[in-house]
CSV table of C-alpha atoms in Angstrom, one decimal:
chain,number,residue,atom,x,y,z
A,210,UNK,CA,9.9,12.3,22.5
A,211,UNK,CA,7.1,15.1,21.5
A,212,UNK,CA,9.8,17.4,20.0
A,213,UNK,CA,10.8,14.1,17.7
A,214,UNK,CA,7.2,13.4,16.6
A,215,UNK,CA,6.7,16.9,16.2
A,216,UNK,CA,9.7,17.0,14.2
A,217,UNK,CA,9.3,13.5,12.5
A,218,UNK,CA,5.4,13.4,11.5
A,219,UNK,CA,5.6,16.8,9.2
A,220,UNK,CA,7.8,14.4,7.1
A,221,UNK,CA,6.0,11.1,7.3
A,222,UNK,CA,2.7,12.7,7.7
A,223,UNK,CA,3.3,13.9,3.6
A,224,UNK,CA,4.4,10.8,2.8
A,225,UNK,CA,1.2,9.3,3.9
A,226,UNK,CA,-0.6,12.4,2.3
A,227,UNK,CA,1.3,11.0,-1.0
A,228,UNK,CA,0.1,7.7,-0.3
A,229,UNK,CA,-3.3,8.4,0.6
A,230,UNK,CA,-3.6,10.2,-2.8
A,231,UNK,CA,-2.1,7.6,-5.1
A,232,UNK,CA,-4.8,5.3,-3.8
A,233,UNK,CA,-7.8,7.4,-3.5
A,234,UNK,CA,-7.2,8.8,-7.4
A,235,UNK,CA,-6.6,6.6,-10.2
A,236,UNK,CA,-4.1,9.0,-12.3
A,237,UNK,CA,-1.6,7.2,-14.3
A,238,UNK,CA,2.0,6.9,-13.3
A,239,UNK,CA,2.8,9.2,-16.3
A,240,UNK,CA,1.3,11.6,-14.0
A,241,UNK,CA,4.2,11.7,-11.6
A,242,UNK,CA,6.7,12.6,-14.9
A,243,UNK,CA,7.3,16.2,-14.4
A,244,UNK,CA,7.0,16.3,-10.6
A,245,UNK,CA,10.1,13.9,-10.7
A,246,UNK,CA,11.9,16.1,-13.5
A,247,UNK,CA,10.9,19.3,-11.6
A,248,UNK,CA,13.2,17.3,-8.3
A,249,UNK,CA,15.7,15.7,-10.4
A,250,UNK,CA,16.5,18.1,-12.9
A,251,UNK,CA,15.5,21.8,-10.9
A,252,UNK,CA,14.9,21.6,-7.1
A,253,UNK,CA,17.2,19.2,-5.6
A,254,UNK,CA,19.6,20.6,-7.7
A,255,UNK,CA,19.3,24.2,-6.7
A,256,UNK,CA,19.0,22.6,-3.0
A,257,UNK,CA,22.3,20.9,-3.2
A,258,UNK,CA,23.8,24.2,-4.4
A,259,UNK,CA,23.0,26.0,-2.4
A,260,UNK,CA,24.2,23.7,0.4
A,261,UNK,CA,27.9,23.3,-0.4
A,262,UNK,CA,27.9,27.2,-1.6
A,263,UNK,CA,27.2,28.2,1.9
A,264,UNK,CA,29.6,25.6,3.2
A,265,UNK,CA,33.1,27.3,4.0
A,266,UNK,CA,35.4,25.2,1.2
A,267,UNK,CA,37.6,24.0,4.5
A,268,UNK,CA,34.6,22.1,5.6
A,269,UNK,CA,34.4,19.9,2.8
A,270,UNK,CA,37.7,18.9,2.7
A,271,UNK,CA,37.9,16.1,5.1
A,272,UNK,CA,38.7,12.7,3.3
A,273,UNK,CA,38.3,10.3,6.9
A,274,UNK,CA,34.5,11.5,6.8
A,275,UNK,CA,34.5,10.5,3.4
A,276,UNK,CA,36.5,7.0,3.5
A,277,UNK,CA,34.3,6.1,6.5
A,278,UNK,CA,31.0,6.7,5.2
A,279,UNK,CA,31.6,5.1,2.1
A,280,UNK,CA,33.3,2.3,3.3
A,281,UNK,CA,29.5,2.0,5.3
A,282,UNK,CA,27.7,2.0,2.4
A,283,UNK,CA,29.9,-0.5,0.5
A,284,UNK,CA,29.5,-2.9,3.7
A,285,UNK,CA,25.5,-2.4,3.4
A,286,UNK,CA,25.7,-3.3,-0.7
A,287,UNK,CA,27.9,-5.9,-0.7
A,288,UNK,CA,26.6,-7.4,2.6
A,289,UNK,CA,23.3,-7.5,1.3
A,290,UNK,CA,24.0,-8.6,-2.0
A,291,UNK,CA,25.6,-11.9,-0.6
A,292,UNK,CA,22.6,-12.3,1.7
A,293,UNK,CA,20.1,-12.1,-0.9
A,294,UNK,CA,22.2,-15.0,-2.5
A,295,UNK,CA,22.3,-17.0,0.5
A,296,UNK,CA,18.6,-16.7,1.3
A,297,UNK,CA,17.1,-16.2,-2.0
A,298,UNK,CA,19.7,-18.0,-4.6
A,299,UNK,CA,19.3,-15.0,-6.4
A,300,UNK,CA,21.8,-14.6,-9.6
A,301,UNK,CA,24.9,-11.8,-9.5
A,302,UNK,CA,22.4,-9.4,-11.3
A,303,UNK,CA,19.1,-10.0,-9.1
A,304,UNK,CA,21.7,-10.0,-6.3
A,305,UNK,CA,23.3,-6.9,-7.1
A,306,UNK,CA,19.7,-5.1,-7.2
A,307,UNK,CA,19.1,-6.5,-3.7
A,308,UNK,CA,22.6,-5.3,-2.4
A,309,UNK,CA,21.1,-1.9,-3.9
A,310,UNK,CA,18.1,-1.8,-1.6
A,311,UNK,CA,20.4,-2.9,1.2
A,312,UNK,CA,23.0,-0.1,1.2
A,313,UNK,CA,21.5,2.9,-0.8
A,314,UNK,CA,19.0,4.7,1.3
A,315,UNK,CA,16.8,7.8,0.6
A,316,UNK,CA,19.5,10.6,0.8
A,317,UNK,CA,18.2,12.3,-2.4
A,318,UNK,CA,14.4,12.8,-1.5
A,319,UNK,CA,14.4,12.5,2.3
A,320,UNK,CA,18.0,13.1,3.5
A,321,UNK,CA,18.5,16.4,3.4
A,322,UNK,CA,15.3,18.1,4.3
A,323,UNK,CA,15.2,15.8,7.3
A,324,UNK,CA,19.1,15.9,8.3
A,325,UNK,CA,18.8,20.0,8.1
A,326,UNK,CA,15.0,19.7,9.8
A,327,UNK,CA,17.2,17.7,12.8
A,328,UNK,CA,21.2,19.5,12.6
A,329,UNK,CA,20.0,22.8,11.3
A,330,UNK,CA,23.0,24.1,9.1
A,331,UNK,CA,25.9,22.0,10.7
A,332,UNK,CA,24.4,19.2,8.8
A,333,UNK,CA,24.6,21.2,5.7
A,334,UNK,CA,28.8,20.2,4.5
A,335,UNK,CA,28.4,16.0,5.8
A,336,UNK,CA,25.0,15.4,3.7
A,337,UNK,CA,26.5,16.6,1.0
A,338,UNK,CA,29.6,15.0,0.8
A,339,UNK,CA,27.4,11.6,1.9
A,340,UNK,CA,25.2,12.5,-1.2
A,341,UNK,CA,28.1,12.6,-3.6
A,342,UNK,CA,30.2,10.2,-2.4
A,343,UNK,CA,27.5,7.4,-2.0
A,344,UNK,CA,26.0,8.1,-5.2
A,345,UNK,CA,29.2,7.8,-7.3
A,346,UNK,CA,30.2,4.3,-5.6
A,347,UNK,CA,26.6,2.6,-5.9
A,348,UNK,CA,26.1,4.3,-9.4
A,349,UNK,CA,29.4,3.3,-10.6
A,350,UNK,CA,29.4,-0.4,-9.0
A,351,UNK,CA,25.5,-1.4,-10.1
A,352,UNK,CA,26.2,-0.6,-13.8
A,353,UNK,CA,29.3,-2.6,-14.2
A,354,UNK,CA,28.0,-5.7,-12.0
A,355,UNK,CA,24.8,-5.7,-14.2
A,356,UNK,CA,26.7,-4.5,-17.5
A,357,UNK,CA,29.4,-7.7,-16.8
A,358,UNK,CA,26.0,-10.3,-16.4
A,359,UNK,CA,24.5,-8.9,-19.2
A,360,UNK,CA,23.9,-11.4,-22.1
A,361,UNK,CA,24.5,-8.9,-24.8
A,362,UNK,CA,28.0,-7.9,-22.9
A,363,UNK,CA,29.6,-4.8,-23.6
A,364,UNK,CA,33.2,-4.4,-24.0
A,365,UNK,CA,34.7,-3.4,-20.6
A,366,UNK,CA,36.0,0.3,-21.8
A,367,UNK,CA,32.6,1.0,-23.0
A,368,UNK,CA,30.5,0.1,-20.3
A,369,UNK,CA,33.3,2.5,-18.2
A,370,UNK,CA,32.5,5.1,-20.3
A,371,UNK,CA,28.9,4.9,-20.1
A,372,UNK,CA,29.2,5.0,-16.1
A,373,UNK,CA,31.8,7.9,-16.4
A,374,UNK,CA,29.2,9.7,-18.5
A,375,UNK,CA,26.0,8.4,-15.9
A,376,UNK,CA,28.3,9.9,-13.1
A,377,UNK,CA,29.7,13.2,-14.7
A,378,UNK,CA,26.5,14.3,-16.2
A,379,UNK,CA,24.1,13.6,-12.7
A,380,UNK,CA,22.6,16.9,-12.3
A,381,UNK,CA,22.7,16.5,-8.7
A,382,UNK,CA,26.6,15.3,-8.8
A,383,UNK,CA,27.4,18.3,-11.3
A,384,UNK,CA,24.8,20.9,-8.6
A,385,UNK,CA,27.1,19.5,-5.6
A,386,UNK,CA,30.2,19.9,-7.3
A,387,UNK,CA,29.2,23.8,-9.0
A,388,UNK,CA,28.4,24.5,-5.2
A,389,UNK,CA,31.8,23.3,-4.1
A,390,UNK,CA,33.5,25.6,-6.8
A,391,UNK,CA,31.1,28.7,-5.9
A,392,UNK,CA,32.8,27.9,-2.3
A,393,UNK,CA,36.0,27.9,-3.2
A,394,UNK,CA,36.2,30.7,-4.9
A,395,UNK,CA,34.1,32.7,-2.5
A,396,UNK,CA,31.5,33.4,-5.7
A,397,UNK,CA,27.9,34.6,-3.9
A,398,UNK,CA,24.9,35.0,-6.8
A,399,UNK,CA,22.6,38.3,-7.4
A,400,UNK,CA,19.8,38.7,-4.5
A,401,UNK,CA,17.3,37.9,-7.5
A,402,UNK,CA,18.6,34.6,-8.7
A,403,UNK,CA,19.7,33.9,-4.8
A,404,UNK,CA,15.9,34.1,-3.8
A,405,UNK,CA,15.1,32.2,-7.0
A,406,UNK,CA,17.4,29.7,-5.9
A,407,UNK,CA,15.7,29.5,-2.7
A,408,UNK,CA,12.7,29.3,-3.7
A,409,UNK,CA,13.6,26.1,-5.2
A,410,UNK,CA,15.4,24.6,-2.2
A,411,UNK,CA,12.3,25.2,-0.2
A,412,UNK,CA,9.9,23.4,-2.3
A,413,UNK,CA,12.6,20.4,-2.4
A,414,UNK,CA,11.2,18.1,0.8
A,415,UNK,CA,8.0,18.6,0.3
A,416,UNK,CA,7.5,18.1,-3.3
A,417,UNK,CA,10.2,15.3,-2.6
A,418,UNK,CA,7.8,13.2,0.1
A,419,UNK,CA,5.1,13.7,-1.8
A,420,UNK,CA,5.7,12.0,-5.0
A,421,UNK,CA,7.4,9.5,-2.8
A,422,UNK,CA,4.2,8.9,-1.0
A,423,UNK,CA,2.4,8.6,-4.5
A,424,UNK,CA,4.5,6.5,-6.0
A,425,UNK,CA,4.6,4.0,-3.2
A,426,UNK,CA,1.0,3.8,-3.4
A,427,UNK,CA,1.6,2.9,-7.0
A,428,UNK,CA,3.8,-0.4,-6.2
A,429,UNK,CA,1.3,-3.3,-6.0
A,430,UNK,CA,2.3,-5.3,-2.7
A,431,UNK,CA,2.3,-9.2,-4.0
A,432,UNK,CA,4.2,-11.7,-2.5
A,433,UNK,CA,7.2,-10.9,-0.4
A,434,UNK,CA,10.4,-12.6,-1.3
A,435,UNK,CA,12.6,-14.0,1.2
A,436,UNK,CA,15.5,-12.0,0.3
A,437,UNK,CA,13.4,-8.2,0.5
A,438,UNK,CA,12.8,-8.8,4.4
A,439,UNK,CA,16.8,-9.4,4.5
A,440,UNK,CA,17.9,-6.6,2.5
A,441,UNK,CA,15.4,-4.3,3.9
A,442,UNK,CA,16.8,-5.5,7.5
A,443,UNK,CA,20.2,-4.6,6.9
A,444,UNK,CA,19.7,-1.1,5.0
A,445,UNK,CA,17.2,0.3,8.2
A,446,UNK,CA,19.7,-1.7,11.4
A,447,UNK,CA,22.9,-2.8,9.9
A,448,UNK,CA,23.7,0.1,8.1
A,449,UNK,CA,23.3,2.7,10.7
A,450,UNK,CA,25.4,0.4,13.1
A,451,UNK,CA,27.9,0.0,11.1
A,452,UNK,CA,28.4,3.7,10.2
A,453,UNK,CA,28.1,4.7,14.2
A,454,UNK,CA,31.5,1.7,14.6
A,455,UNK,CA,32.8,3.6,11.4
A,456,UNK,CA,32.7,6.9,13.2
A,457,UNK,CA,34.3,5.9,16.2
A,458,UNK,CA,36.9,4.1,14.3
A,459,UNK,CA,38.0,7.1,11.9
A,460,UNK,CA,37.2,9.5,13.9
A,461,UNK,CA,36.7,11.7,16.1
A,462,UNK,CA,34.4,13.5,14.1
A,463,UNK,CA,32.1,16.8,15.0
A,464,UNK,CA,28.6,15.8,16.7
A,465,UNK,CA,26.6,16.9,14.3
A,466,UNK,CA,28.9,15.6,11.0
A,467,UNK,CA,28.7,11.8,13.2
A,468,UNK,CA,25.0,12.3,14.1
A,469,UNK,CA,24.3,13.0,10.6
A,470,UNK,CA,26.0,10.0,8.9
A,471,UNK,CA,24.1,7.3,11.4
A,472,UNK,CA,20.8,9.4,10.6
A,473,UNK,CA,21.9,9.5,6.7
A,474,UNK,CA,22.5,5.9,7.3
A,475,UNK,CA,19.1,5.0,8.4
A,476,UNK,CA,16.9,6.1,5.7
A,477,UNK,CA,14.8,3.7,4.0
A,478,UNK,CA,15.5,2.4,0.4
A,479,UNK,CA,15.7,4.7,-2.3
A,480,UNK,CA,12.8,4.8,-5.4
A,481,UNK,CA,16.3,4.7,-7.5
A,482,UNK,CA,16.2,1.0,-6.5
A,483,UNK,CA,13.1,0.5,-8.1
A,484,UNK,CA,13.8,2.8,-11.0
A,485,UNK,CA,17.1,0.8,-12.1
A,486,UNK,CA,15.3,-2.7,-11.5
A,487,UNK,CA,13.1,-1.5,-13.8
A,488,UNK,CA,15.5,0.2,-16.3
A,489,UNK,CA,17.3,-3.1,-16.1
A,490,UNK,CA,14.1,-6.1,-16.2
A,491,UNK,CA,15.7,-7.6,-13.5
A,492,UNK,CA,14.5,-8.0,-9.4
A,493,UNK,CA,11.6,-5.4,-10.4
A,494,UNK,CA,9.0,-6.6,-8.3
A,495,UNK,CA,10.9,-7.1,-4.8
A,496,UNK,CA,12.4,-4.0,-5.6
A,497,UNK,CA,8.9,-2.3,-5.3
A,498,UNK,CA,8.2,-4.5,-2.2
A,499,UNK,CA,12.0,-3.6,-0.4
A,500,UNK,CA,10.6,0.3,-0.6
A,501,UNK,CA,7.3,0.1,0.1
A,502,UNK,CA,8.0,-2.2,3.3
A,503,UNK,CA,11.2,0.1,4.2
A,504,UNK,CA,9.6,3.8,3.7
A,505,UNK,CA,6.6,2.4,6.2
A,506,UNK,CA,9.0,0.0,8.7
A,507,UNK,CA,11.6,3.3,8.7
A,508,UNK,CA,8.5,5.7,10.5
A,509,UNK,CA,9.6,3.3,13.6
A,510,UNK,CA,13.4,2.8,13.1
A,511,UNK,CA,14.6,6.5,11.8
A,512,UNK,CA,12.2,8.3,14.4
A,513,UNK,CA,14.1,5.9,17.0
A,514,UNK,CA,17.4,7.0,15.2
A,515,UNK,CA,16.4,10.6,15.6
A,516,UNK,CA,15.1,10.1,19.3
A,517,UNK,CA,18.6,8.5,20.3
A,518,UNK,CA,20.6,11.6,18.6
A,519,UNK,CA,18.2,14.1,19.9
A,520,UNK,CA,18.0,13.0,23.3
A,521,UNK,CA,21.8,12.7,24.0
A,522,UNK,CA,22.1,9.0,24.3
A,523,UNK,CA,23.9,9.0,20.8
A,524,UNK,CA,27.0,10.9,21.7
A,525,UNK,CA,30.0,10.6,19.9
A,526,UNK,CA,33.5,11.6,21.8
């Protein structure tokens, strides 16, 4: 149990350092602007990169991996979407925001600093392919359920070219996929831009916890909707369980690649649930609540997580 805290607190401990800082400073939100650009837009891309180009192209090809932890995912969304109904009589479009914060967990920011941290470089091909494949359902799904409820409806060919567009141009998506090609074709970069790139990849977790830490601190904490408790429930205990029957079912899988999807599984809600309810004016304020309750409740479910996998009594045949 020391080796997980001495693996786990590095990570919450600079979330908290985030968190302590958004509270003790007043600095604007604004502030955060190019921190998040610098991880969007530079680091997590050259991170990502670098993770499928290292990744023998063989690896990556393994479409029961991907069917089963998709299928997870889509479980989590769509199972917390019609709980959110259910306990909050929320409408499709709150709903769909919930399902968001029920089934889309922190695999940008925390994922894979902490799944690498844990698997070392066998964890390197699964989150990846769990990056990619989860992003492109939830950010192809959310836009059309919110684009069909929207009062000022767009035609249906439109709003799929908007989401092909949202999809295709994700400078993460387009890192992964670069990576996958630099793979394939056995492509390795210059020493100088290979040290730049890792230069990059190593500033990714940190920079990453940090602003989430921050920006926590910057969600005020009003009243708690019945529904957040619900969908915060099922993204931190469901999810992971259902991913571990998932495993079992399509599998058998590698260790590490099975260990990895539960832990990938477990993360807390991602800040992307906030950011969209607040793109879209809709479930904005329990969207703040479902992360800042998750990122703190998750310091006692995913160290648990990690403690199971780590200690051999999450084994996988």
């Amino acid at each position: 149990m020391i080796d997980i805290l001495n693996l786990a607190l590095p990570y919450f401990g600079l979330i908290f350092i985030g968190f302590a800082c958004g509270k003790a400073k007043a600095i604007p939100e604004e502030g955060l602007a190019w921190m998040n650009f610098f991880l969007l837009y530079v680091s997590l891309p050259a991170l990502l990169f670098g993770i499928m180009a290292k990744t023998p192209f063989a690896e990556l090809n393994n479409p029961p991996f991907l069917i089963a932890t998709t299928f997870g995912t889509a479980s989590a969304f769509f199972l917390a979407m019609f709980t959110s109904q259910l306990i909050g009589r929320l409408s499709v479009r709150e709903s769909t925001l919930a399902g968001l914060a029920g089934g889309y967990g922190n695999i940008g920011y925390m994922g894979p600093g902490l799944a690498l941290a844990v698997f070392g470089s066998k964890a390197a091909a699964p989150t990846a392919l769990i990056f990619c494949c989860d992003a492109i359902f939830l950010f192809t799904v959310v836009p059309l359920l919110i684009a069909l409820t929207d009062r000022e409806h767009q035609s249906l060919p439109r709003t799929l070219g908007m989401v092909a567009r949202q999809i295709v141009l994700n400078p993460l998506i387009m890192s992964a996929c670069a990576g996958a090609l630099a793979a394939a074709l056995h492509v390795r970069p210059p020493a100088a831009i290979d040290n730049t790139l890792l230069f990059l990849q190593n500033a990714a977790a940190p920079v990453a916890l940090f602003v989430l830490g921050v920006t926590v601190a910057l969600r005020p904490l009003a009243g708690v909707p019945w529904e957040v408790p619900g969908a915060v429930a099922i993204k931190l205990l469901i999810h992971p369980l259902i991913v571990f029957g998932l495993m079992l079912e399509f599998g058998p899988f590698p260790q590490p690649w099975a260990a990895t999807a539960v832990l990938m599984a477990a993360l807390p809600p991602a800040l992307s649930v906030f950011v969209i309810a607040r793109q879209h004016d809709t479930w904005v304020e329990p969207a703040s609540v479902a992360v800042l309750i998750g990122t703190f409740a998750s310091v006692v479910t995913l160290t648990s997580v990690m403690w199971f996998i780590q200690s051999g009594r999450l084994v996988f045949p």
